[in-house]
mmCIF file of C-alpha atoms in Angstrom:
data_model
loop_
_atom_site.group_PDB
_atom_site.id
_atom_site.type_symbol
_atom_site.label_atom_id
_atom_site.label_comp_id
_atom_site.label_asym_id
_atom_site.label_seq_id
_atom_site.Cartn_x
_atom_site.Cartn_y
_atom_site.Cartn_z
ATOM 1 C CA ASP T 814 -44.766 -50.562 -23.390
ATOM 2 C CA ALA T 815 -44.456 -52.159 -26.793
ATOM 3 C CA GLY T 816 -41.091 -51.835 -28.460
ATOM 4 C CA VAL T 817 -40.335 -51.683 -32.143
ATOM 5 C CA ILE T 818 -42.214 -54.500 -33.841
ATOM 6 C CA GLN T 819 -40.904 -56.137 -36.979
ATOM 7 C CA SER T 820 -42.490 -58.764 -39.180
ATOM 8 C CA PRO T 821 -41.922 -61.359 -40.296
ATOM 9 C CA ARG T 822 -39.202 -62.633 -37.951
ATOM 10 C CA HIS T 823 -37.934 -65.042 -40.567
ATOM 11 C CA GLU T 824 -38.351 -65.066 -44.314
ATOM 12 C CA VAL T 825 -37.079 -67.658 -46.743
ATOM 13 C CA THR T 826 -37.750 -67.117 -50.407
ATOM 14 C CA GLU T 827 -36.334 -67.869 -53.793
ATOM 15 C CA MET T 828 -34.173 -65.591 -55.826
ATOM 16 C CA GLY T 829 -36.184 -63.194 -57.963
ATOM 17 C CA GLN T 830 -39.138 -62.993 -55.612
ATOM 18 C CA GLU T 831 -40.347 -59.761 -54.058
ATOM 19 C CA VAL T 832 -39.719 -59.423 -50.337
ATOM 20 C CA THR T 833 -41.486 -56.967 -48.043
ATOM 21 C CA LEU T 834 -40.313 -56.335 -44.504
ATOM 22 C CA ARG T 835 -42.504 -54.451 -42.088
ATOM 23 C CA CYS T 836 -41.890 -52.246 -39.083
ATOM 24 C CA LYS T 837 -44.025 -50.581 -36.466
ATOM 25 C CA PRO T 838 -42.029 -47.976 -34.546
ATOM 26 C CA ILE T 839 -42.596 -47.015 -30.942
ATOM 27 C CA SER T 840 -45.556 -44.690 -30.669
ATOM 28 C CA GLY T 841 -44.491 -41.045 -30.575
ATOM 29 C CA HIS T 842 -41.079 -41.633 -32.113
ATOM 30 C CA ASP T 843 -40.419 -39.364 -35.072
ATOM 31 C CA TYR T 844 -37.266 -40.995 -36.455
ATOM 32 C CA LEU T 845 -37.225 -44.412 -38.088
ATOM 33 C CA PHE T 846 -34.143 -46.257 -39.292
ATOM 34 C CA TRP T 847 -33.597 -49.388 -41.403
ATOM 35 C CA TYR T 848 -30.351 -51.312 -40.896
ATOM 36 C CA ARG T 849 -28.854 -54.435 -42.426
ATOM 37 C CA GLN T 850 -26.549 -56.735 -40.472
ATOM 38 C CA THR T 851 -24.167 -59.242 -42.044
ATOM 39 C CA MET T 852 -21.038 -60.968 -40.808
ATOM 40 C CA MET T 853 -18.940 -59.323 -43.493
ATOM 41 C CA ARG T 854 -20.195 -55.735 -43.259
ATOM 42 C CA GLY T 855 -21.597 -55.511 -39.754
ATOM 43 C CA LEU T 856 -24.462 -53.095 -39.101
ATOM 44 C CA GLU T 857 -25.154 -50.754 -42.013
ATOM 45 C CA LEU T 858 -27.682 -47.957 -42.103
ATOM 46 C CA LEU T 859 -29.809 -48.273 -45.221
ATOM 47 C CA ILE T 860 -32.205 -45.360 -44.887
ATOM 48 C CA TYR T 861 -33.820 -43.175 -42.262
ATOM 49 C CA PHE T 862 -36.995 -41.157 -42.021
ATOM 50 C CA ASN T 863 -37.976 -38.118 -40.010
ATOM 51 C CA ASN T 864 -41.686 -37.463 -39.611
ATOM 52 C CA ASN T 865 -42.367 -40.040 -42.346
ATOM 53 C CA VAL T 866 -40.088 -38.289 -44.859
ATOM 54 C CA PRO T 867 -36.958 -40.095 -46.130
ATOM 55 C CA ILE T 868 -33.944 -38.020 -45.126
ATOM 56 C CA ASP T 869 -30.939 -40.093 -46.149
ATOM 57 C CA ASP T 870 -31.135 -43.139 -48.414
ATOM 58 C CA SER T 871 -27.464 -43.181 -49.346
ATOM 59 C CA GLY T 872 -27.053 -46.587 -47.721
ATOM 60 C CA MET T 873 -29.623 -48.297 -49.931
ATOM 61 C CA PRO T 874 -27.482 -50.704 -51.949
ATOM 62 C CA GLU T 875 -29.339 -50.702 -55.260
ATOM 63 C CA ASP T 876 -32.513 -49.675 -57.006
ATOM 64 C CA ARG T 877 -33.877 -53.090 -56.094
ATOM 65 C CA PHE T 878 -34.323 -51.738 -52.565
ATOM 66 C CA SER T 879 -37.065 -49.285 -51.680
ATOM 67 C CA ALA T 880 -38.531 -48.064 -48.413
ATOM 68 C CA LYS T 881 -41.714 -46.244 -47.557
ATOM 69 C CA MET T 882 -43.298 -44.762 -44.492
ATOM 70 C CA PRO T 883 -46.952 -44.020 -45.321
ATOM 71 C CA ASN T 884 -47.735 -42.958 -41.759
ATOM 72 C CA ALA T 885 -46.130 -42.509 -38.366
ATOM 73 C CA SER T 886 -46.845 -46.061 -37.260
ATOM 74 C CA PHE T 887 -45.755 -48.128 -40.233
ATOM 75 C CA SER T 888 -42.809 -48.564 -42.577
ATOM 76 C CA THR T 889 -41.852 -51.105 -45.207
ATOM 77 C CA LEU T 890 -38.596 -52.144 -46.806
ATOM 78 C CA LYS T 891 -39.049 -53.867 -50.139
ATOM 79 C CA ILE T 892 -36.567 -55.818 -52.242
ATOM 80 C CA GLN T 893 -37.546 -56.579 -55.819
ATOM 81 C CA PRO T 894 -36.151 -58.713 -57.292
ATOM 82 C CA SER T 895 -34.341 -60.410 -54.418
ATOM 83 C CA GLU T 896 -30.884 -61.958 -54.787
ATOM 84 C CA PRO T 897 -28.938 -64.410 -52.569
ATOM 85 C CA ARG T 898 -26.537 -61.623 -51.545
ATOM 86 C CA ASP T 899 -29.460 -59.832 -49.906
ATOM 87 C CA SER T 900 -29.529 -62.542 -47.245
ATOM 88 C CA ALA T 901 -29.011 -60.786 -43.897
ATOM 89 C CA VAL T 902 -30.769 -59.698 -40.742
ATOM 90 C CA TYR T 903 -32.698 -56.480 -41.287
ATOM 91 C CA PHE T 904 -33.378 -54.258 -38.290
ATOM 92 C CA CYS T 905 -35.749 -51.391 -37.847
ATOM 93 C CA ALA T 906 -35.111 -48.822 -35.123
ATOM 94 C CA SER T 907 -36.893 -45.706 -33.944
ATOM 95 C CA SER T 908 -36.093 -42.739 -31.740
ATOM 96 C CA PHE T 909 -37.750 -39.677 -30.295
ATOM 97 C CA GLY T 910 -35.677 -36.983 -31.883
ATOM 98 C CA PRO T 911 -32.165 -37.327 -33.294
ATOM 99 C CA SER T 912 -30.413 -37.074 -29.928
ATOM 100 C CA ARG T 913 -32.352 -39.745 -28.063
ATOM 101 C CA PRO T 914 -31.342 -43.432 -28.088
ATOM 102 C CA GLN T 915 -32.411 -45.578 -31.001
ATOM 103 C CA HIS T 916 -34.583 -48.533 -30.012
ATOM 104 C CA PHE T 917 -34.179 -51.579 -32.204
ATOM 105 C CA GLY T 918 -36.649 -54.281 -33.108
ATOM 106 C CA ASP T 919 -35.652 -57.930 -32.997
ATOM 107 C CA GLY T 920 -35.021 -58.019 -36.730
ATOM 108 C CA THR T 921 -36.097 -60.051 -39.736
ATOM 109 C CA ARG T 922 -33.754 -62.846 -40.749
ATOM 110 C CA LEU T 923 -33.954 -62.998 -44.536
ATOM 111 C CA SER T 924 -32.648 -65.914 -46.556
ATOM 112 C CA ILE T 925 -32.725 -65.778 -50.344
ATOM 113 C CA LEU T 926 -32.154 -69.160 -51.950
ATOM 114 C CA GLN A 377 -13.530 -40.757 -42.330
ATOM 115 C CA GLN A 378 -16.917 -42.044 -41.267
ATOM 116 C CA GLN A 379 -15.508 -45.337 -39.999
ATOM 117 C CA VAL A 380 -15.392 -46.524 -36.427
ATOM 118 C CA LYS A 381 -12.782 -49.243 -35.898
ATOM 119 C CA GLN A 382 -13.436 -51.730 -33.113
ATOM 120 C CA SER A 383 -11.182 -54.351 -31.538
ATOM 121 C CA PRO A 384 -10.877 -57.154 -30.689
ATOM 122 C CA GLN A 385 -13.298 -59.135 -32.865
ATOM 123 C CA SER A 386 -13.771 -61.670 -30.088
ATOM 124 C CA LEU A 387 -12.873 -61.905 -26.444
ATOM 125 C CA ILE A 388 -13.017 -64.704 -23.904
ATOM 126 C CA VAL A 389 -12.713 -64.077 -20.166
ATOM 127 C CA GLN A 390 -13.404 -65.931 -16.979
ATOM 128 C CA LYS A 391 -16.188 -64.876 -14.654
ATOM 129 C CA GLY A 392 -15.038 -61.909 -12.604
ATOM 130 C CA GLY A 393 -12.575 -60.763 -15.251
ATOM 131 C CA ILE A 394 -12.550 -57.271 -16.784
ATOM 132 C CA PRO A 395 -12.978 -57.417 -20.556
ATOM 133 C CA ILE A 396 -11.970 -54.255 -22.414
ATOM 134 C CA ILE A 397 -13.211 -53.370 -25.884
ATOM 135 C CA ASN A 398 -11.602 -50.551 -27.817
ATOM 136 C CA CYS A 399 -12.835 -48.231 -30.558
ATOM 137 C CA ALA A 400 -11.174 -45.530 -32.616
ATOM 138 C CA TYR A 401 -12.613 -42.920 -34.940
ATOM 139 C CA GLU A 402 -11.348 -40.310 -37.396
ATOM 140 C CA ASN A 403 -14.204 -37.884 -37.787
ATOM 141 C CA THR A 404 -13.736 -35.099 -35.226
ATOM 142 C CA ALA A 405 -17.339 -34.042 -35.794
ATOM 143 C CA PHE A 406 -18.554 -37.121 -33.920
ATOM 144 C CA ASP A 407 -19.895 -35.971 -30.572
ATOM 145 C CA TYR A 408 -21.929 -38.823 -29.163
ATOM 146 C CA PHE A 409 -20.521 -42.284 -28.514
ATOM 147 C CA PRO A 410 -22.923 -45.048 -27.470
ATOM 148 C CA TRP A 411 -22.289 -48.699 -26.827
ATOM 149 C CA TYR A 412 -24.855 -51.315 -27.778
ATOM 150 C CA GLN A 413 -25.273 -54.866 -26.477
ATOM 151 C CA GLN A 414 -26.797 -57.548 -28.674
ATOM 152 C CA PHE A 415 -27.922 -61.017 -27.635
ATOM 153 C CA PRO A 416 -28.529 -63.762 -30.222
ATOM 154 C CA GLY A 417 -31.847 -63.321 -31.994
ATOM 155 C CA LYS A 418 -32.347 -59.839 -30.611
ATOM 156 C CA GLY A 419 -31.722 -56.335 -31.804
ATOM 157 C CA PRO A 420 -28.956 -54.161 -30.368
ATOM 158 C CA ALA A 421 -29.888 -52.396 -27.147
ATOM 159 C CA LEU A 422 -28.293 -49.220 -25.821
ATOM 160 C CA LEU A 423 -25.986 -50.034 -22.903
ATOM 161 C CA ILE A 424 -24.210 -46.777 -22.058
ATOM 162 C CA ALA A 425 -23.187 -43.617 -23.896
ATOM 163 C CA ILE A 426 -20.757 -40.728 -23.490
ATOM 164 C CA ARG A 427 -20.291 -37.211 -24.813
ATOM 165 C CA PRO A 428 -16.773 -35.841 -25.511
ATOM 166 C CA ASP A 429 -16.942 -33.304 -22.681
ATOM 167 C CA VAL A 430 -16.206 -36.031 -20.102
ATOM 168 C CA SER A 431 -13.390 -38.591 -19.960
ATOM 169 C CA GLU A 432 -15.241 -41.350 -18.149
ATOM 170 C CA LYS A 433 -18.770 -42.500 -17.481
ATOM 171 C CA LYS A 434 -19.825 -45.356 -15.275
ATOM 172 C CA GLU A 435 -23.168 -47.129 -15.065
ATOM 173 C CA GLY A 436 -23.213 -50.128 -12.779
ATOM 174 C CA ARG A 437 -20.498 -52.549 -13.885
ATOM 175 C CA PHE A 438 -20.040 -50.815 -17.250
ATOM 176 C CA THR A 439 -17.572 -47.957 -17.757
ATOM 177 C CA ILE A 440 -16.711 -45.939 -20.848
ATOM 178 C CA SER A 441 -13.300 -44.297 -20.998
ATOM 179 C CA PHE A 442 -12.926 -41.531 -23.581
ATOM 180 C CA ASN A 443 -9.706 -39.997 -24.937
ATOM 181 C CA LYS A 444 -10.619 -37.076 -27.149
ATOM 182 C CA SER A 445 -7.071 -36.228 -28.246
ATOM 183 C CA ALA A 446 -6.404 -39.813 -29.322
ATOM 184 C CA LYS A 447 -9.903 -40.176 -30.778
ATOM 185 C CA GLN A 448 -10.376 -43.410 -28.907
ATOM 186 C CA PHE A 449 -12.903 -44.774 -26.464
ATOM 187 C CA SER A 450 -13.287 -48.067 -24.686
ATOM 188 C CA LEU A 451 -15.777 -50.157 -22.737
ATOM 189 C CA HIS A 452 -14.786 -51.897 -19.519
ATOM 190 C CA ILE A 453 -16.999 -54.486 -17.854
ATOM 191 C CA MET A 454 -16.192 -54.945 -14.184
ATOM 192 C CA ASP A 455 -16.789 -58.292 -12.469
ATOM 193 C CA SER A 456 -18.007 -59.837 -15.732
ATOM 194 C CA GLN A 457 -20.714 -62.491 -15.538
ATOM 195 C CA PRO A 458 -21.754 -65.286 -17.936
ATOM 196 C CA GLY A 459 -24.919 -63.273 -18.600
ATOM 197 C CA ASP A 460 -22.739 -60.539 -20.121
ATOM 198 C CA SER A 461 -21.878 -62.902 -22.986
ATOM 199 C CA ALA A 462 -23.104 -61.019 -26.051
ATOM 200 C CA THR A 463 -21.926 -58.982 -29.014
ATOM 201 C CA TYR A 464 -20.942 -55.416 -28.180
ATOM 202 C CA PHE A 465 -20.948 -52.580 -30.694
ATOM 203 C CA CYS A 466 -19.449 -49.154 -30.299
ATOM 204 C CA ALA A 467 -20.924 -46.367 -32.369
ATOM 205 C CA ALA A 468 -20.546 -42.676 -33.060
ATOM 206 C CA LYS A 469 -22.734 -39.958 -34.442
ATOM 207 C CA THR A 470 -22.791 -36.298 -35.326
ATOM 208 C CA TRP A 471 -25.308 -33.582 -34.995
ATOM 209 C CA GLY A 472 -26.349 -31.368 -37.878
ATOM 210 C CA GLY A 473 -26.031 -31.409 -41.627
ATOM 211 C CA THR A 474 -26.782 -34.490 -43.659
ATOM 212 C CA SER A 475 -25.621 -36.824 -40.880
ATOM 213 C CA TYR A 476 -28.269 -35.676 -38.493
ATOM 214 C CA GLY A 477 -29.221 -38.643 -36.275
ATOM 215 C CA LYS A 478 -27.077 -41.093 -38.219
ATOM 216 C CA LEU A 479 -25.118 -43.676 -36.197
ATOM 217 C CA THR A 480 -21.919 -45.253 -37.510
ATOM 218 C CA PHE A 481 -21.224 -48.637 -35.907
ATOM 219 C CA GLY A 482 -18.028 -50.526 -35.221
ATOM 220 C CA GLN A 483 -17.726 -54.106 -36.447
ATOM 221 C CA GLY A 484 -18.669 -55.641 -33.115
ATOM 222 C CA THR A 485 -16.924 -57.739 -30.459
ATOM 223 C CA ILE A 486 -18.209 -61.164 -29.465
ATOM 224 C CA LEU A 487 -17.682 -61.496 -25.714
ATOM 225 C CA THR A 488 -17.782 -64.875 -23.981
ATOM 226 C CA VAL A 489 -17.637 -65.021 -20.204
ATOM 227 C CA HIS A 490 -16.915 -68.505 -18.874
ATOM 228 C CA PRO A 491 -18.344 -69.522 -15.490
#
């Protein structure tokens, strides 16, 4: 069975550019989570969706960050404009219900120059 | 109050040793405590989890010990192998309210098992 699929795996771009990260959750999962991982702050939850509806976006650092889930099989995390401090590994995870384990994708390593 | 504090930051053991990773929490509403294992270039993967109604759970070589009164829990890896070298994260979550489904992670422990 396919796991959570994220793209791209690596992204290098210049400061000020728009960045779009993509995620395809596991089919049938109704919860989708976006995390950011850095050495300094560890794993941070940015936002999560239930049945395509954003439930908690309190972890989104600034208005430069936005996330959408137009349907059950696709979500995007967008940063506009990007800044060097946004450099991190971004993970998407999904679960079947809030009490089942979260399955993580392999992440997108983002570098903003 | 939402923090989960994990220690040590890094740990080196010899093959066959028993590394122990500790976590502590403050929020008494937390009622699910998973451990995740992460290899370089991969996402975290659920290793083992425990609910507060039991004091210990064992799966293969991995054991969680849970102390509800002290608000602490730990991961023990029996007969550790070089293939166990990875970063380990403890986490905690609550049910209900605005934290429904939300995991709070510890800072992670980098484990190295030497052959």
